[in-house]
Short mmCIF file of the C-alpha atoms (twelve columns), coordinates in Angstrom:
data_MODEL
# 
_entry.id   MODEL 
# 
loop_
_atom_site.group_PDB 
_atom_site.id 
_atom_site.type_symbol 
_atom_site.label_atom_id 
_atom_site.label_alt_id 
_atom_site.label_comp_id 
_atom_site.label_asym_id 
_atom_site.label_seq_id 
_atom_site.Cartn_x 
_atom_site.Cartn_y 
_atom_site.Cartn_z 
_atom_site.pdbx_PDB_model_num 
ATOM 1   C CA . MET A 1   0.000   0.000   0.000   1 
ATOM 2   C CA . LEU A 2   1.168   3.493   -0.898  1 
ATOM 3   C CA . GLU A 3   0.059   6.286   1.433   1 
ATOM 4   C CA . VAL A 4   0.707   9.983   0.922   1 
ATOM 5   C CA . GLU A 5   -0.394  12.126  3.838   1 
ATOM 6   C CA . SER A 6   -0.679  15.936  3.870   1 
ATOM 7   C CA . LEU A 7   2.270   16.280  1.487   1 
ATOM 8   C CA . THR A 8   3.457   19.770  0.563   1 
ATOM 9   C CA . VAL A 9   6.274   20.261  -1.948  1 
ATOM 10  C CA . THR A 10  7.642   23.444  -3.493  1 
ATOM 11  C CA . THR A 11  9.660   23.830  -6.662  1 
ATOM 12  C CA . GLY A 12  10.394  27.320  -7.922  1 
ATOM 13  C CA . ASN A 13  7.199   29.359  -7.660  1 
ATOM 14  C CA . PHE A 14  4.977   26.282  -7.712  1 
ATOM 15  C CA . ALA A 15  3.590   24.509  -4.652  1 
ATOM 16  C CA . LEU A 16  1.960   21.112  -4.360  1 
ATOM 17  C CA . SER A 17  -0.260  21.573  -1.308  1 
ATOM 18  C CA . ASP A 18  -1.649  19.168  1.277   1 
ATOM 19  C CA . ILE A 19  -1.781  16.083  -0.953  1 
ATOM 20  C CA . SER A 20  -3.248  12.901  0.539   1 
ATOM 21  C CA . LEU A 21  -3.628  9.595   -1.312  1 
ATOM 22  C CA . SER A 22  -4.116  5.979   -0.277  1 
ATOM 23  C CA . ILE A 23  -3.562  3.199   -2.827  1 
ATOM 24  C CA . PRO A 24  -4.268  -0.357  -1.638  1 
ATOM 25  C CA . GLU A 25  -1.760  -3.039  -2.533  1 
ATOM 26  C CA . GLY A 26  -2.344  -4.482  -5.991  1 
ATOM 27  C CA . GLU A 27  -4.460  -1.594  -7.308  1 
ATOM 28  C CA . CYS A 28  -3.879  1.114   -9.910  1 
ATOM 29  C CA . HIS A 29  -4.752  4.703   -8.997  1 
ATOM 30  C CA . ALA A 30  -4.638  7.524   -11.546 1 
ATOM 31  C CA . VAL A 31  -3.981  11.181  -10.831 1 
ATOM 32  C CA . LEU A 32  -5.573  13.221  -13.625 1 
ATOM 33  C CA . GLY A 33  -4.781  16.834  -14.278 1 
ATOM 34  C CA . PRO A 34  -3.952  19.395  -16.954 1 
ATOM 35  C CA . SER A 35  -0.397  20.397  -17.814 1 
ATOM 36  C CA . GLY A 36  1.201   22.337  -14.982 1 
ATOM 37  C CA . SER A 37  -1.110  20.968  -12.300 1 
ATOM 38  C CA . GLY A 38  1.722   19.262  -10.391 1 
ATOM 39  C CA . LYS A 39  1.449   15.637  -11.526 1 
ATOM 40  C CA . SER A 40  5.151   15.089  -12.191 1 
ATOM 41  C CA . THR A 41  6.067   17.074  -9.078  1 
ATOM 42  C CA . LEU A 42  4.029   14.589  -7.030  1 
ATOM 43  C CA . LEU A 43  5.882   11.619  -8.536  1 
ATOM 44  C CA . HIS A 44  9.261   13.288  -8.039  1 
ATOM 45  C CA . ALA A 45  8.439   13.788  -4.359  1 
ATOM 46  C CA . ILE A 46  7.456   10.122  -3.974  1 
ATOM 47  C CA . LEU A 47  10.620  9.070   -5.816  1 
ATOM 48  C CA . GLY A 48  12.741  11.186  -3.494  1 
ATOM 49  C CA . VAL A 49  13.963  13.650  -6.115  1 
ATOM 50  C CA . LEU A 50  12.160  16.578  -4.457  1 
ATOM 51  C CA . PRO A 51  12.208  16.875  -0.652  1 
ATOM 52  C CA . PRO A 52  8.832   17.692  0.941   1 
ATOM 53  C CA . VAL A 53  8.237   20.789  3.027   1 
ATOM 54  C CA . ARG A 54  5.964   18.697  5.223   1 
ATOM 55  C CA . GLY A 55  3.909   15.528  5.077   1 
ATOM 56  C CA . CYS A 56  4.611   11.824  5.003   1 
ATOM 57  C CA . ILE A 57  5.037   9.050   2.406   1 
ATOM 58  C CA . ARG A 58  4.623   5.407   3.466   1 
ATOM 59  C CA . ILE A 59  4.821   2.071   1.658   1 
ATOM 60  C CA . ASN A 60  3.250   -0.867  3.469   1 
ATOM 61  C CA . GLY A 61  3.377   1.165   6.662   1 
ATOM 62  C CA . GLU A 62  7.087   2.045   6.342   1 
ATOM 63  C CA . ASP A 63  7.919   5.749   6.344   1 
ATOM 64  C CA . ILE A 64  10.075  6.437   3.255   1 
ATOM 65  C CA . THR A 65  9.711   10.240  3.264   1 
ATOM 66  C CA . TYR A 66  13.438  10.852  3.697   1 
ATOM 67  C CA . GLN A 67  14.891  7.539   2.527   1 
ATOM 68  C CA . PRO A 68  17.435  7.546   -0.333  1 
ATOM 69  C CA . ILE A 69  15.959  6.909   -3.768  1 
ATOM 70  C CA . GLU A 70  17.596  3.496   -4.145  1 
ATOM 71  C CA . ARG A 71  16.104  2.191   -0.884  1 
ATOM 72  C CA . ARG A 72  12.484  3.066   -1.614  1 
ATOM 73  C CA . GLY A 73  11.725  -0.010  -3.693  1 
ATOM 74  C CA . LEU A 74  10.035  1.925   -6.489  1 
ATOM 75  C CA . GLY A 75  9.744   1.278   -10.204 1 
ATOM 76  C CA . TYR A 76  9.537   4.339   -12.459 1 
ATOM 77  C CA . LEU A 77  8.479   4.743   -16.076 1 
ATOM 78  C CA . PRO A 78  8.636   8.357   -17.352 1 
ATOM 79  C CA . GLN A 79  7.584   9.728   -20.726 1 
ATOM 80  C CA . GLN A 80  11.238  10.063  -21.745 1 
ATOM 81  C CA . ILE A 81  12.416  6.548   -20.963 1 
ATOM 82  C CA . GLY A 82  16.119  7.303   -20.515 1 
ATOM 83  C CA . LEU A 83  17.554  3.875   -21.350 1 
ATOM 84  C CA . PHE A 84  21.311  3.678   -20.927 1 
ATOM 85  C CA . PRO A 85  22.503  4.311   -24.515 1 
ATOM 86  C CA . ASN A 86  25.697  2.252   -24.256 1 
ATOM 87  C CA . LEU A 87  23.977  -0.820  -22.794 1 
ATOM 88  C CA . THR A 88  22.007  -3.448  -24.698 1 
ATOM 89  C CA . VAL A 89  18.342  -4.060  -23.970 1 
ATOM 90  C CA . ARG A 90  19.330  -7.112  -21.915 1 
ATOM 91  C CA . GLU A 91  21.822  -5.079  -19.859 1 
ATOM 92  C CA . ASN A 92  19.280  -2.268  -19.377 1 
ATOM 93  C CA . ILE A 93  16.585  -4.515  -17.929 1 
ATOM 94  C CA . LEU A 94  19.086  -6.373  -15.718 1 
ATOM 95  C CA . TYR A 95  20.570  -3.173  -14.322 1 
ATOM 96  C CA . SER A 96  17.968  -2.500  -11.627 1 
ATOM 97  C CA . PRO A 97  17.730  -5.965  -10.011 1 
ATOM 98  C CA . ARG A 98  21.503  -6.337  -10.061 1 
ATOM 99  C CA . ALA A 99  22.050  -2.856  -8.600  1 
ATOM 100 C CA . ARG A 100 19.657  -3.717  -5.772  1 
ATOM 101 C CA . GLY A 101 21.419  -6.972  -5.070  1 
ATOM 102 C CA . VAL A 102 18.473  -9.180  -6.048  1 
ATOM 103 C CA . GLN A 103 19.527  -12.770 -6.632  1 
ATOM 104 C CA . PRO A 104 18.928  -14.195 -10.151 1 
ATOM 105 C CA . SER A 105 16.761  -16.949 -8.687  1 
ATOM 106 C CA . GLN A 106 14.407  -14.244 -7.432  1 
ATOM 107 C CA . TYR A 107 14.104  -12.074 -10.527 1 
ATOM 108 C CA . ARG A 108 14.620  -14.558 -13.378 1 
ATOM 109 C CA . PRO A 109 11.118  -16.149 -13.409 1 
ATOM 110 C CA . LEU A 110 9.386   -12.763 -13.468 1 
ATOM 111 C CA . LEU A 111 11.836  -11.325 -15.968 1 
ATOM 112 C CA . ASP A 112 11.361  -14.242 -18.366 1 
ATOM 113 C CA . MET A 113 7.588   -13.830 -18.122 1 
ATOM 114 C CA . LEU A 114 7.819   -10.062 -18.753 1 
ATOM 115 C CA . ILE A 115 10.047  -10.553 -21.791 1 
ATOM 116 C CA . GLU A 116 7.544   -13.005 -23.248 1 
ATOM 117 C CA . ALA A 117 4.474   -10.895 -22.382 1 
ATOM 118 C CA . THR A 118 5.913   -7.716  -23.919 1 
ATOM 119 C CA . GLY A 119 7.412   -9.442  -26.972 1 
ATOM 120 C CA . ILE A 120 10.917  -8.007  -26.573 1 
ATOM 121 C CA . GLY A 121 12.759  -11.335 -26.771 1 
ATOM 122 C CA . GLY A 122 14.150  -10.452 -30.199 1 
ATOM 123 C CA . LEU A 123 15.449  -7.084  -28.987 1 
ATOM 124 C CA . LEU A 124 17.670  -8.206  -26.115 1 
ATOM 125 C CA . ASP A 125 20.998  -7.743  -27.913 1 
ATOM 126 C CA . ARG A 126 20.136  -4.411  -29.543 1 
ATOM 127 C CA . LEU A 127 21.123  -0.927  -28.392 1 
ATOM 128 C CA . PRO A 128 18.425  1.651   -27.510 1 
ATOM 129 C CA . HIS A 129 19.080  3.915   -30.517 1 
ATOM 130 C CA . THR A 130 18.021  1.088   -32.860 1 
ATOM 131 C CA . LEU A 131 14.587  0.718   -31.246 1 
ATOM 132 C CA . SER A 132 11.295  2.313   -32.278 1 
ATOM 133 C CA . GLY A 133 9.319   4.424   -29.797 1 
ATOM 134 C CA . GLY A 134 6.986   1.557   -28.959 1 
ATOM 135 C CA . GLU A 135 9.880   -0.855  -28.496 1 
ATOM 136 C CA . ARG A 136 11.629  1.548   -26.129 1 
ATOM 137 C CA . GLN A 137 8.457   1.863   -24.050 1 
ATOM 138 C CA . ARG A 138 8.149   -1.913  -23.782 1 
ATOM 139 C CA . VAL A 139 11.760  -2.198  -22.691 1 
ATOM 140 C CA . GLY A 140 11.249  0.629   -20.188 1 
ATOM 141 C CA . LEU A 141 8.196   -1.146  -18.791 1 
ATOM 142 C CA . VAL A 142 10.116  -4.388  -18.304 1 
ATOM 143 C CA . ARG A 143 12.980  -2.492  -16.678 1 
ATOM 144 C CA . ALA A 144 10.556  -0.767  -14.270 1 
ATOM 145 C CA . LEU A 145 9.054   -4.126  -13.218 1 
ATOM 146 C CA . ALA A 146 12.147  -6.354  -13.313 1 
ATOM 147 C CA . SER A 147 13.276  -5.793  -9.719  1 
ATOM 148 C CA . GLN A 148 9.777   -6.509  -8.344  1 
ATOM 149 C CA . PRO A 149 9.216   -2.986  -6.962  1 
ATOM 150 C CA . ARG A 150 6.743   -2.409  -4.179  1 
ATOM 151 C CA . VAL A 151 5.084   0.393   -6.156  1 
ATOM 152 C CA . VAL A 152 5.376   1.401   -9.824  1 
ATOM 153 C CA . LEU A 153 5.121   5.074   -10.825 1 
ATOM 154 C CA . LEU A 154 3.989   5.844   -14.382 1 
ATOM 155 C CA . ASP A 155 4.560   9.423   -15.552 1 
ATOM 156 C CA . GLU A 156 2.548   9.737   -18.793 1 
ATOM 157 C CA . PRO A 157 4.809   7.110   -20.396 1 
ATOM 158 C CA . PHE A 158 2.686   6.637   -23.534 1 
ATOM 159 C CA . ALA A 159 1.895   10.276  -24.359 1 
ATOM 160 C CA . ALA A 160 4.322   10.505  -27.288 1 
ATOM 161 C CA . LEU A 161 3.069   7.349   -29.036 1 
ATOM 162 C CA . ASN A 162 0.471   7.118   -31.799 1 
ATOM 163 C CA . GLU A 163 -3.073  6.207   -30.802 1 
ATOM 164 C CA . SER A 164 -3.072  2.531   -31.826 1 
ATOM 165 C CA . LEU A 165 0.267   1.790   -30.150 1 
ATOM 166 C CA . ARG A 166 -0.766  3.715   -27.038 1 
ATOM 167 C CA . ARG A 167 -3.934  1.630   -26.682 1 
ATOM 168 C CA . GLU A 168 -1.997  -1.589  -27.254 1 
ATOM 169 C CA . LEU A 169 0.333   -0.717  -24.369 1 
ATOM 170 C CA . TRP A 170 -2.591  0.272   -22.126 1 
ATOM 171 C CA . TRP A 171 -4.005  -3.218  -22.425 1 
ATOM 172 C CA . LEU A 172 -0.593  -4.759  -21.842 1 
ATOM 173 C CA . VAL A 173 -0.059  -2.747  -18.636 1 
ATOM 174 C CA . ARG A 174 -3.575  -3.543  -17.470 1 
ATOM 175 C CA . LYS A 175 -3.049  -7.271  -18.030 1 
ATOM 176 C CA . LEU A 176 0.291   -7.264  -16.183 1 
ATOM 177 C CA . GLN A 177 -1.115  -5.175  -13.329 1 
ATOM 178 C CA . GLN A 178 -4.141  -7.395  -12.816 1 
ATOM 179 C CA . ASN A 179 -2.350  -10.726 -13.239 1 
ATOM 180 C CA . HIS A 180 0.495   -9.840  -10.867 1 
ATOM 181 C CA . LYS A 181 -1.344  -7.512  -8.459  1 
ATOM 182 C CA . ILE A 182 1.093   -4.661  -9.091  1 
ATOM 183 C CA . THR A 183 0.520   -1.441  -7.151  1 
ATOM 184 C CA . ILE A 184 0.613   1.442   -9.632  1 
ATOM 185 C CA . LEU A 185 0.343   5.212   -9.360  1 
ATOM 186 C CA . LEU A 186 -0.296  6.675   -12.820 1 
ATOM 187 C CA . VAL A 187 -0.257  10.389  -13.600 1 
ATOM 188 C CA . THR A 188 -1.794  11.483  -16.880 1 
ATOM 189 C CA . HIS A 189 -3.867  14.169  -18.592 1 
ATOM 190 C CA . ASN A 190 -5.532  11.502  -20.760 1 
ATOM 191 C CA . LEU A 191 -8.996  10.635  -19.457 1 
ATOM 192 C CA . ILE A 192 -9.305  7.420   -21.464 1 
ATOM 193 C CA . GLU A 193 -5.889  6.193   -20.301 1 
ATOM 194 C CA . ALA A 194 -6.857  6.767   -16.669 1 
ATOM 195 C CA . TYR A 195 -10.172 4.984   -17.081 1 
ATOM 196 C CA . VAL A 196 -8.630  1.974   -18.869 1 
ATOM 197 C CA . LEU A 197 -5.873  1.420   -16.310 1 
ATOM 198 C CA . ALA A 198 -7.155  2.653   -12.956 1 
ATOM 199 C CA . SER A 199 -9.978  1.738   -10.594 1 
ATOM 200 C CA . LYS A 200 -9.887  5.031   -8.714  1 
ATOM 201 C CA . ILE A 201 -8.861  8.503   -9.777  1 
ATOM 202 C CA . SER A 202 -7.899  11.805  -8.215  1 
ATOM 203 C CA . VAL A 203 -8.224  15.111  -10.046 1 
ATOM 204 C CA . LEU A 204 -5.249  17.430  -9.442  1 
ATOM 205 C CA . MET A 205 -5.599  21.098  -10.364 1 
ATOM 206 C CA . GLU A 206 -3.295  23.987  -9.484  1 
ATOM 207 C CA . GLY A 207 -1.340  21.886  -7.009  1 
ATOM 208 C CA . ARG A 208 -4.331  20.577  -5.045  1 
ATOM 209 C CA . ILE A 209 -6.411  17.432  -5.245  1 
ATOM 210 C CA . ARG A 210 -9.948  18.595  -5.959  1 
ATOM 211 C CA . GLN A 211 -11.738 15.232  -6.008  1 
ATOM 212 C CA . THR A 212 -10.956 11.556  -5.393  1 
ATOM 213 C CA . GLY A 213 -13.182 8.562   -5.874  1 
ATOM 214 C CA . ASP A 214 -14.321 5.663   -7.992  1 
ATOM 215 C CA . LYS A 215 -13.664 6.536   -11.637 1 
ATOM 216 C CA . ILE A 216 -17.312 6.190   -12.658 1 
ATOM 217 C CA . SER A 217 -18.664 8.322   -9.812  1 
ATOM 218 C CA . VAL A 218 -16.123 11.108  -10.447 1 
ATOM 219 C CA . TYR A 219 -17.100 11.244  -14.122 1 
ATOM 220 C CA . ARG A 220 -20.832 11.116  -13.480 1 
ATOM 221 C CA . ARG A 221 -20.792 13.461  -10.497 1 
ATOM 222 C CA . PRO A 222 -17.883 15.927  -10.709 1 
ATOM 223 C CA . ALA A 223 -17.579 18.097  -7.603  1 
ATOM 224 C CA . LEU A 224 -16.641 21.358  -9.337  1 
ATOM 225 C CA . ARG A 225 -17.374 23.069  -12.639 1 
ATOM 226 C CA . SER A 226 -13.650 23.159  -13.461 1 
ATOM 227 C CA . ILE A 227 -13.426 19.384  -12.966 1 
ATOM 228 C CA . ALA A 228 -16.395 18.821  -15.269 1 
ATOM 229 C CA . ARG A 229 -14.757 20.981  -17.933 1 
ATOM 230 C CA . PHE A 230 -11.485 19.101  -17.630 1 
ATOM 231 C CA . LEU A 231 -13.328 15.782  -17.959 1 
ATOM 232 C CA . GLY A 232 -14.841 16.980  -21.236 1 
ATOM 233 C CA . ILE A 233 -18.364 17.630  -19.970 1 
ATOM 234 C CA . ASN A 234 -19.774 20.551  -21.956 1 
ATOM 235 C CA . ASN A 235 -23.447 20.532  -20.947 1 
ATOM 236 C CA . LEU A 236 -23.114 22.921  -18.005 1 
ATOM 237 C CA . TRP A 237 -25.450 25.762  -17.057 1 
ATOM 238 C CA . ASP A 238 -25.795 28.289  -14.263 1 
ATOM 239 C CA . GLY A 239 -28.363 27.464  -11.582 1 
ATOM 240 C CA . ILE A 240 -29.737 28.933  -8.361  1 
ATOM 241 C CA . VAL A 241 -30.905 26.862  -5.382  1 
ATOM 242 C CA . THR A 242 -34.450 28.101  -4.771  1 
ATOM 243 C CA . ALA A 243 -35.791 25.559  -2.253  1 
ATOM 244 C CA . ARG A 244 -35.136 22.326  -0.422  1 
ATOM 245 C CA . GLU A 245 -37.649 19.536  0.042   1 
ATOM 246 C CA . GLY A 246 -36.301 16.774  2.261   1 
ATOM 247 C CA . ASP A 247 -33.176 15.400  0.595   1 
ATOM 248 C CA . ARG A 248 -33.875 17.168  -2.713  1 
ATOM 249 C CA . LEU A 249 -32.833 20.589  -3.951  1 
ATOM 250 C CA . ILE A 250 -34.953 22.597  -6.355  1 
ATOM 251 C CA . ILE A 251 -32.569 24.404  -8.688  1 
ATOM 252 C CA . ASP A 252 -33.756 27.026  -11.127 1 
ATOM 253 C CA . CYS A 253 -31.917 26.781  -14.455 1 
ATOM 254 C CA . PRO A 254 -32.985 29.830  -16.503 1 
ATOM 255 C CA . ALA A 255 -30.963 28.949  -19.606 1 
ATOM 256 C CA . LEU A 256 -33.001 25.756  -20.100 1 
ATOM 257 C CA . GLY A 257 -36.228 27.010  -18.574 1 
ATOM 258 C CA . ILE A 258 -36.412 24.102  -16.116 1 
ATOM 259 C CA . SER A 259 -36.286 23.688  -12.318 1 
ATOM 260 C CA . PRO A 260 -35.129 20.119  -11.631 1 
ATOM 261 C CA . GLN A 261 -35.240 18.476  -8.225  1 
ATOM 262 C CA . LEU A 262 -31.791 17.030  -7.569  1 
ATOM 263 C CA . ALA A 263 -30.308 15.015  -4.710  1 
ATOM 264 C CA . ALA A 264 -28.857 17.345  -2.095  1 
ATOM 265 C CA . GLY A 265 -25.935 15.065  -1.180  1 
ATOM 266 C CA . ASN A 266 -23.913 15.105  2.034   1 
ATOM 267 C CA . ASP A 267 -22.819 18.742  1.812   1 
ATOM 268 C CA . PRO A 268 -25.641 20.685  0.158   1 
ATOM 269 C CA . PRO A 269 -25.318 24.356  -0.783  1 
ATOM 270 C CA . ALA A 270 -27.280 27.027  1.051   1 
ATOM 271 C CA . LEU A 271 -30.529 28.410  -0.312  1 
ATOM 272 C CA . HIS A 272 -30.060 31.042  -3.021  1 
ATOM 273 C CA . SER A 273 -26.537 29.747  -3.724  1 
ATOM 274 C CA . ARG A 274 -25.304 29.828  -7.289  1 
ATOM 275 C CA . VAL A 275 -24.339 26.382  -8.580  1 
ATOM 276 C CA . THR A 276 -23.809 24.632  -11.897 1 
ATOM 277 C CA . VAL A 277 -26.253 22.106  -13.383 1 
ATOM 278 C CA . GLY A 278 -24.936 19.499  -15.809 1 
ATOM 279 C CA . ILE A 279 -25.750 16.366  -17.784 1 
ATOM 280 C CA . LEU A 280 -23.490 13.976  -19.711 1 
ATOM 281 C CA . ALA A 281 -23.785 14.114  -23.487 1 
ATOM 282 C CA . GLU A 282 -24.554 10.391  -23.669 1 
ATOM 283 C CA . GLN A 283 -27.447 10.667  -21.216 1 
ATOM 284 C CA . VAL A 284 -29.591 13.083  -23.249 1 
ATOM 285 C CA . ALA A 285 -32.416 11.049  -24.843 1 
ATOM 286 C CA . LEU A 286 -34.159 11.501  -28.194 1 
ATOM 287 C CA . ARG A 287 -37.966 11.462  -28.069 1 
ATOM 288 C CA . ASP A 288 -40.714 10.998  -30.679 1 
ATOM 289 C CA . ALA A 289 -44.101 9.279   -30.978 1 
ATOM 290 C CA . ASP A 290 -42.481 5.835   -30.871 1 
ATOM 291 C CA . HIS A 291 -40.202 6.807   -27.997 1 
ATOM 292 C CA . PRO A 292 -42.353 8.830   -25.584 1 
ATOM 293 C CA . PRO A 293 -40.828 10.669  -22.628 1 
ATOM 294 C CA . LYS A 294 -40.421 8.891   -19.327 1 
ATOM 295 C CA . PRO A 295 -41.766 10.277  -16.052 1 
ATOM 296 C CA . GLY A 296 -39.685 13.153  -14.735 1 
ATOM 297 C CA . GLU A 297 -37.985 14.014  -18.010 1 
ATOM 298 C CA . HIS A 298 -37.552 17.648  -18.995 1 
ATOM 299 C CA . LEU A 299 -38.452 18.051  -22.676 1 
ATOM 300 C CA . LEU A 300 -36.922 20.514  -25.118 1 
ATOM 301 C CA . THR A 301 -37.651 20.963  -28.829 1 
ATOM 302 C CA . GLY A 302 -35.310 22.544  -31.344 1 
ATOM 303 C CA . CYS A 303 -32.952 22.007  -34.279 1 
ATOM 304 C CA . ILE A 304 -29.713 20.056  -34.620 1 
ATOM 305 C CA . ASN A 305 -26.351 20.064  -36.338 1 
ATOM 306 C CA . LEU A 306 -24.623 16.732  -36.917 1 
ATOM 307 C CA . THR A 307 -20.923 15.849  -36.915 1 
ATOM 308 C CA . ASP A 308 -19.799 12.369  -37.959 1 
ATOM 309 C CA . LEU A 309 -16.907 11.115  -35.793 1 
ATOM 310 C CA . GLY A 310 -16.848 7.600   -37.244 1 
ATOM 311 C CA . PRO A 311 -18.027 5.271   -34.457 1 
ATOM 312 C CA . ARG A 312 -20.436 7.909   -33.124 1 
ATOM 313 C CA . TRP A 313 -22.233 11.086  -34.038 1 
ATOM 314 C CA . VAL A 314 -22.053 14.339  -32.106 1 
ATOM 315 C CA . LEU A 315 -25.219 16.441  -32.180 1 
ATOM 316 C CA . GLN A 316 -25.412 20.119  -31.333 1 
ATOM 317 C CA . PHE A 317 -28.971 20.741  -30.217 1 
ATOM 318 C CA . ARG A 318 -30.375 24.266  -30.033 1 
ATOM 319 C CA . PRO A 319 -33.707 24.650  -28.211 1 
ATOM 320 C CA . GLN A 320 -36.290 26.951  -29.748 1 
ATOM 321 C CA . ASN A 321 -35.910 30.631  -28.824 1 
ATOM 322 C CA . SER A 322 -32.681 29.968  -26.946 1 
ATOM 323 C CA . GLU A 323 -28.956 30.550  -27.359 1 
ATOM 324 C CA . VAL A 324 -28.180 27.363  -25.433 1 
ATOM 325 C CA . VAL A 325 -26.367 24.519  -27.221 1 
ATOM 326 C CA . LEU A 326 -26.559 20.954  -25.876 1 
ATOM 327 C CA . GLU A 327 -23.989 18.362  -26.894 1 
ATOM 328 C CA . ILE A 328 -25.427 14.876  -27.496 1 
ATOM 329 C CA . HIS A 329 -23.490 11.682  -28.315 1 
ATOM 330 C CA . LEU A 330 -25.314 8.986   -30.275 1 
ATOM 331 C CA . GLY A 331 -24.478 5.757   -32.045 1 
ATOM 332 C CA . ARG A 332 -24.845 5.540   -35.813 1 
ATOM 333 C CA . ARG A 333 -27.865 3.219   -35.602 1 
ATOM 334 C CA . VAL A 334 -29.749 5.645   -33.341 1 
ATOM 335 C CA . VAL A 335 -29.137 8.532   -35.751 1 
ATOM 336 C CA . GLU A 336 -30.400 6.430   -38.650 1 
ATOM 337 C CA . HIS A 337 -33.417 5.133   -36.685 1 
ATOM 338 C CA . PHE A 338 -34.608 8.648   -35.827 1 
ATOM 339 C CA . GLY A 339 -33.951 9.882   -39.365 1 
ATOM 340 C CA . LEU A 340 -31.707 12.694  -38.207 1 
ATOM 341 C CA . PHE A 341 -29.877 14.948  -40.634 1 
ATOM 342 C CA . ASP A 342 -27.826 18.125  -40.367 1 
ATOM 343 C CA . GLY A 343 -30.103 21.139  -39.892 1 
ATOM 344 C CA . LYS A 344 -33.214 19.133  -38.980 1 
ATOM 345 C CA . SER A 345 -35.736 21.067  -36.871 1 
ATOM 346 C CA . GLY A 346 -38.581 19.922  -34.662 1 
ATOM 347 C CA . VAL A 347 -36.330 17.469  -32.827 1 
ATOM 348 C CA . THR A 348 -37.357 16.700  -29.230 1 
ATOM 349 C CA . VAL A 349 -34.923 15.636  -26.536 1 
ATOM 350 C CA . GLY A 350 -35.478 14.547  -22.961 1 
ATOM 351 C CA . LEU A 351 -33.272 15.364  -19.985 1 
ATOM 352 C CA . PRO A 352 -33.877 12.578  -17.433 1 
ATOM 353 C CA . ASN A 353 -34.104 14.148  -13.996 1 
ATOM 354 C CA . GLN A 354 -31.959 11.395  -12.471 1 
ATOM 355 C CA . ALA A 355 -29.208 12.116  -15.035 1 
ATOM 356 C CA . LEU A 356 -28.970 15.808  -14.130 1 
ATOM 357 C CA . PHE A 357 -26.510 16.758  -11.393 1 
ATOM 358 C CA . TRP A 358 -25.361 19.884  -9.592  1 
ATOM 359 C CA . MET A 359 -21.864 20.957  -8.633  1 
ATOM 360 C CA . ARG A 360 -20.278 23.898  -6.923  1 
ATOM 361 C CA . ASN A 361 -18.804 26.762  -8.878  1 
ATOM 362 C CA . ASP A 362 -15.071 27.348  -8.483  1 
# 
C-alpha cells in the first residue's frame, strides 16, 4: 500500500499543497490533471527527487519520506524513458535488479515472463538507438518491473506514441497489473488512459487534489465546474438553489427554462446559492411518438447540427428561442433510426431528472 499524507512540496514558484492519497496493494490509482497541475512534481516527491516541506510518504506502513531513492523499492516509467545508450536491452533490464542486489533466482522467473508478455525477446541484444518508440516503451516497462518494486510510478509514459500503439500498451499494462497484483500510481492528462488502467482517480488542479473517488462516480458526479470541464463535460449551465424539500434541492436553471429536483448530497449548498447544473452528453435522450418521454424528463424541442466522428455522431442541439447549445453523443444506428440529418428542426430531446446533477462553482 502506498500512502501519501498531507504532502506539501515546493519547486520554484509552484507549490503542491496538502496532498493525501491511499492506494491499496495491488491496485492502480490515476492522478488526472492538466499540464502544470503538479502531476510530475508529485511523482518526483514520492521518488525522493524533491524533498517535501511537510507531510509523510509510506509504503506498506514504512515511512520512506526521507529515505534515499535506491532504498524506496520503487519502479519508475517516465515519458522520456532514458535507457542507458551504451547498454544493450538485456543489460538495461538487468541493471535494476543487479544494482539492488536481487539474486537471479528471485528475478529470473518474473523477468522471463515479462520478456515473453511484452514481446521483446528479439530485442535483447540491440542498443536503444536502434529501437522504435513503442519498443523503447516496452523495454522501459520491463525495466521498471524487473526488480519486483513495491510500487510502480507511471509518468505519462505513452503520451508521445500514436493512438493505436498507445492503446496496445494500455491493455498490456492492465493485463500485467491485474495478473500480478502490481501497485501502480499513474499520472496522466488523458482521461481514457486513466479509465482503462485505474480503478480510482484523483483530479489534481493547481497543485491541489480537488476530487478523489471511484472513476465512474467522479465522471458522473464531478464536484466542481472546473473538474467537469477538464473531464470533457460541456453541458453545463448556471443554476440557483431556490428551495429544499427533504433530501432534494430545487434548482432554477434559466438557460433551459427548467427547475429540476436534484439530490442534495452530504454537503448541500445554502438556499439562493449559485451552482452549476450538468448532464453527460450520452445521457440526453431523443424522443418521438415511438419513444415517448419517461416520467420526470424535462423536454426541449429545437434544431440540430450533426458531426460524424466515425463510431459515433455528435449532435449540437439548439432549443427553440434559446442561445443554449446541448452536446449529445449517439451511435450511428440511433441517428439512422430517428432519421436525423444536419439542420433538422422539430427534434425533441429529454433530460432525465436522475441524469442531471449539480456541482459547486469554483
